[in-house]
Amino acid sequence: MADYFERLNYSLGDEDAALEHRIVPEHARHVVDVAGCGSRLLPLLARFPARLTCADISAPQLAFTRLRLALLEQTDHESFMDFMGYRPDTSITRRQSVFRQLDLPLVDRRWLADLFQSSHWHAPIYLGAFEQTLRRLARINGLVTGKAGRGIFQCCDLGEQSDYYRRHFPLRRWKAVIGLLGNAAVLNSLLYRGAFPANNLGISSRKVYLDIFHALFTTQVVRESFFLQMLFFGELRYPQGYPLECDPQIFQSAREALKQCRVSVVQGDIVDCVAACTEVDFVSLSDVPSFLPDATAATVLQRLRPALAEHALTVMRGHLRVVRPDCEGFRDVSSQFHEAIAREKTQLWRVQVYRQTSPVQVSR
């Protein structure tokens, strides 16, 4: 498990940060989130919190988060897009030039420079272990489903796409790919190195993935999903599916928010980090609770509770393992955000949203 947190696991991410952007209240006093690769940084800042704390136990993920923060603070939107790799024609010279201009902690600069050198200054958004896994799966997917599989990306609206999915999409061959993607042993080998949380959903992993992708193909335009683009092409080809951090208005709002927001990037367990605070209005736990032992995971909300402001929101995700926490003092308000959850561009997650309540409003 320790090895898993000693490398760069994510650079683009497997979560759609637009979800938190839609849920977090504007002008929150204090927002705390799992840093990950920093993909939530700009969307959360764009909601103008007074304070934002990004916590993670992984030093590489924190370095990547500080990289995104430096790009936001010290460059412009065009440079951000060029450097991160959202513009495929960006030259190595251009990327190196932007990097040289950044004021970064020395330890981050050295680690990032080594990372970029070893990858020949390839687009940073593809350098994480998860993204590299998707690129390998995309090659397999391409061999199995071929042009017929990729053809669904030519559809420009949901009606056209639904018709293509019914009539032309190679569903049988796609199910063979799902068999690979839904194999926990394969995921353990490719990404998690034995740390993959065990499935507790009561249905097979293959069935979970079949349902996820059926929902994506029938309810969302696939061009608008960065996750599906990665799985079919191994790269981002359609700007409609770029993550929210690419939106010029989000970038500008996030940069404006920096003038008044106190941003901290902290190494440590996020639950401990929140517990040491007061008056926290919003917490994004990502899927951290699903990595914890059952007994520990069940206490997550109670450990957060003393630090949370009245009516504070806590968001957690679960993939194949969903935590059922002790909800004393909280109310499950996930249904209030049903539309935002349904619009999440990966659909990999079962999202739970809890609101801190007064003692008389306890819900279990």
PDB file of N, CA, C and O in Angstrom, residues 69-93:
ATOM      1  N   LEU A  69      -1.284  25.120  -8.996  1.00  0.00           N
ATOM      2  CA  LEU A  69      -1.458  26.394  -8.298  1.00  0.00           C
ATOM      3  C   LEU A  69      -0.480  27.440  -8.831  1.00  0.00           C
ATOM      4  O   LEU A  69      -0.855  28.600  -9.051  1.00  0.00           O
ATOM      5  N   ALA A  70       0.760  27.039  -9.061  1.00  0.00           N
ATOM      6  CA  ALA A  70       1.759  27.972  -9.590  1.00  0.00           C
ATOM      7  C   ALA A  70       1.380  28.447 -10.990  1.00  0.00           C
ATOM      8  O   ALA A  70       1.541  29.627 -11.328  1.00  0.00           O
ATOM      9  N   LEU A  71       0.889  27.541 -11.812  1.00  0.00           N
ATOM     10  CA  LEU A  71       0.459  27.921 -13.158  1.00  0.00           C
ATOM     11  C   LEU A  71      -0.689  28.921 -13.094  1.00  0.00           C
ATOM     12  O   LEU A  71      -0.742  29.873 -13.881  1.00  0.00           O
ATOM     13  N   LEU A  72      -1.604  28.716 -12.154  1.00  0.00           N
ATOM     14  CA  LEU A  72      -2.729  29.638 -11.993  1.00  0.00           C
ATOM     15  C   LEU A  72      -2.246  31.004 -11.528  1.00  0.00           C
ATOM     16  O   LEU A  72      -2.662  32.043 -12.056  1.00  0.00           O
ATOM     17  N   GLU A  73      -1.370  31.015 -10.548  1.00  0.00           N
ATOM     18  CA  GLU A  73      -0.901  32.269  -9.953  1.00  0.00           C
ATOM     19  C   GLU A  73       0.024  33.051 -10.874  1.00  0.00           C
ATOM     20  O   GLU A  73      -0.023  34.284 -10.917  1.00  0.00           O
ATOM     21  N   GLN A  74       0.871  32.335 -11.617  1.00  0.00           N
ATOM     22  CA  GLN A  74       2.011  32.982 -12.261  1.00  0.00           C
ATOM     23  C   GLN A  74       1.942  33.037 -13.786  1.00  0.00           C
ATOM     24  O   GLN A  74       2.810  33.652 -14.416  1.00  0.00           O
ATOM     25  N   THR A  75       0.955  32.376 -14.387  1.00  0.00           N
ATOM     26  CA  THR A  75       0.855  32.411 -15.845  1.00  0.00           C
ATOM     27  C   THR A  75      -0.557  32.825 -16.243  1.00  0.00           C
ATOM     28  O   THR A  75      -1.344  33.267 -15.411  1.00  0.00           O
ATOM     29  N   ASP A  76      -0.874  32.659 -17.507  1.00  0.00           N
ATOM     30  CA  ASP A  76      -2.216  32.962 -17.995  1.00  0.00           C
ATOM     31  C   ASP A  76      -2.876  31.682 -18.496  1.00  0.00           C
ATOM     32  O   ASP A  76      -2.272  30.604 -18.488  1.00  0.00           O
ATOM     33  N   HIS A  77      -4.121  31.806 -18.929  1.00  0.00           N
ATOM     34  CA  HIS A  77      -4.881  30.631 -19.354  1.00  0.00           C
ATOM     35  C   HIS A  77      -4.215  29.924 -20.528  1.00  0.00           C
ATOM     36  O   HIS A  77      -4.147  28.688 -20.573  1.00  0.00           O
ATOM     37  N   GLU A  78      -3.709  30.682 -21.472  1.00  0.00           N
ATOM     38  CA  GLU A  78      -3.058  30.085 -22.639  1.00  0.00           C
ATOM     39  C   GLU A  78      -1.843  29.260 -22.222  1.00  0.00           C
ATOM     40  O   GLU A  78      -1.646  28.138 -22.703  1.00  0.00           O
ATOM     41  N   SER A  79      -1.043  29.794 -21.312  1.00  0.00           N
ATOM     42  CA  SER A  79       0.146  29.070 -20.845  1.00  0.00           C
ATOM     43  C   SER A  79      -0.244  27.816 -20.066  1.00  0.00           C
ATOM     44  O   SER A  79       0.405  26.774 -20.185  1.00  0.00           O
ATOM     45  N   PHE A  80      -1.293  27.927 -19.262  1.00  0.00           N
ATOM     46  CA  PHE A  80      -1.791  26.774 -18.514  1.00  0.00           C
ATOM     47  C   PHE A  80      -2.191  25.652 -19.467  1.00  0.00           C
ATOM     48  O   PHE A  80      -1.801  24.490 -19.289  1.00  0.00           O
ATOM     49  N   MET A  81      -2.962  25.990 -20.487  1.00  0.00           N
ATOM     50  CA  MET A  81      -3.430  24.992 -21.451  1.00  0.00           C
ATOM     51  C   MET A  81      -2.265  24.385 -22.226  1.00  0.00           C
ATOM     52  O   MET A  81      -2.213  23.168 -22.450  1.00  0.00           O
ATOM     53  N   ASP A  82      -1.331  25.222 -22.633  1.00  0.00           N
ATOM     54  CA  ASP A  82      -0.159  24.739 -23.371  1.00  0.00           C
ATOM     55  C   ASP A  82       0.675  23.795 -22.512  1.00  0.00           C
ATOM     56  O   ASP A  82       1.038  22.695 -22.937  1.00  0.00           O
ATOM     57  N   PHE A  83       0.980  24.243 -21.313  1.00  0.00           N
ATOM     58  CA  PHE A  83       1.886  23.463 -20.471  1.00  0.00           C
ATOM     59  C   PHE A  83       1.289  22.117 -20.081  1.00  0.00           C
ATOM     60  O   PHE A  83       1.955  21.076 -20.185  1.00  0.00           O
ATOM     61  N   MET A  84       0.038  22.112 -19.631  1.00  0.00           N
ATOM     62  CA  MET A  84      -0.554  20.879 -19.128  1.00  0.00           C
ATOM     63  C   MET A  84      -0.784  19.848 -20.225  1.00  0.00           C
ATOM     64  O   MET A  84      -0.875  18.653 -19.951  1.00  0.00           O
ATOM     65  N   GLY A  85      -0.875  20.294 -21.472  1.00  0.00           N
ATOM     66  CA  GLY A  85      -1.022  19.346 -22.568  1.00  0.00           C
ATOM     67  C   GLY A  85      -2.402  19.310 -23.178  1.00  0.00           C
ATOM     68  O   GLY A  85      -2.724  18.396 -23.946  1.00  0.00           O
ATOM     69  N   TYR A  86      -3.222  20.300 -22.857  1.00  0.00           N
ATOM     70  CA  TYR A  86      -4.564  20.334 -23.436  1.00  0.00           C
ATOM     71  C   TYR A  86      -4.540  20.788 -24.898  1.00  0.00           C
ATOM     72  O   TYR A  86      -5.527  20.621 -25.607  1.00  0.00           O
ATOM     73  N   ARG A  87      -3.417  21.368 -25.309  1.00  0.00           N
ATOM     74  CA  ARG A  87      -3.238  21.729 -26.713  1.00  0.00           C
ATOM     75  C   ARG A  87      -2.159  20.816 -27.282  1.00  0.00           C
ATOM     76  O   ARG A  87      -0.971  20.978 -26.977  1.00  0.00           O
ATOM     77  N   PRO A  88      -2.542  19.844 -28.094  1.00  0.00           N
ATOM     78  CA  PRO A  88      -1.612  18.792 -28.517  1.00  0.00           C
ATOM     79  C   PRO A  88      -0.445  19.265 -29.366  1.00  0.00           C
ATOM     80  O   PRO A  88       0.560  18.565 -29.480  1.00  0.00           O
ATOM     81  N   ASP A  89      -0.550  20.455 -29.957  1.00  0.00           N
ATOM     82  CA  ASP A  89       0.533  20.926 -30.819  1.00  0.00           C
ATOM     83  C   ASP A  89       1.572  21.754 -30.065  1.00  0.00           C
ATOM     84  O   ASP A  89       2.478  22.334 -30.669  1.00  0.00           O
ATOM     85  N   THR A  90       1.472  21.802 -28.731  1.00  0.00           N
ATOM     86  CA  THR A  90       2.441  22.556 -27.939  1.00  0.00           C
ATOM     87  C   THR A  90       3.827  21.923 -28.054  1.00  0.00           C
ATOM     88  O   THR A  90       3.984  20.716 -27.882  1.00  0.00           O
ATOM     89  N   SER A  91       4.821  22.738 -28.324  1.00  0.00           N
ATOM     90  CA  SER A  91       6.179  22.228 -28.499  1.00  0.00           C
ATOM     91  C   SER A  91       6.855  21.983 -27.154  1.00  0.00           C
ATOM     92  O   SER A  91       6.461  22.547 -26.122  1.00  0.00           O
ATOM     93  N   ILE A  92       7.871  21.154 -27.180  1.00  0.00           N
ATOM     94  CA  ILE A  92       8.673  20.904 -25.981  1.00  0.00           C
ATOM     95  C   ILE A  92       9.307  22.207 -25.499  1.00  0.00           C
ATOM     96  O   ILE A  92       9.346  22.497 -24.299  1.00  0.00           O
ATOM     97  N   THR A  93       9.786  23.006 -26.436  1.00  0.00           N
ATOM     98  CA  THR A  93      10.425  24.279 -26.087  1.00  0.00           C
ATOM     99  C   THR A  93       9.460  25.187 -25.341  1.00  0.00           C
ATOM    100  O   THR A  93       9.833  25.836 -24.354  1.00  0.00           O
TER     101      THR A  93
END
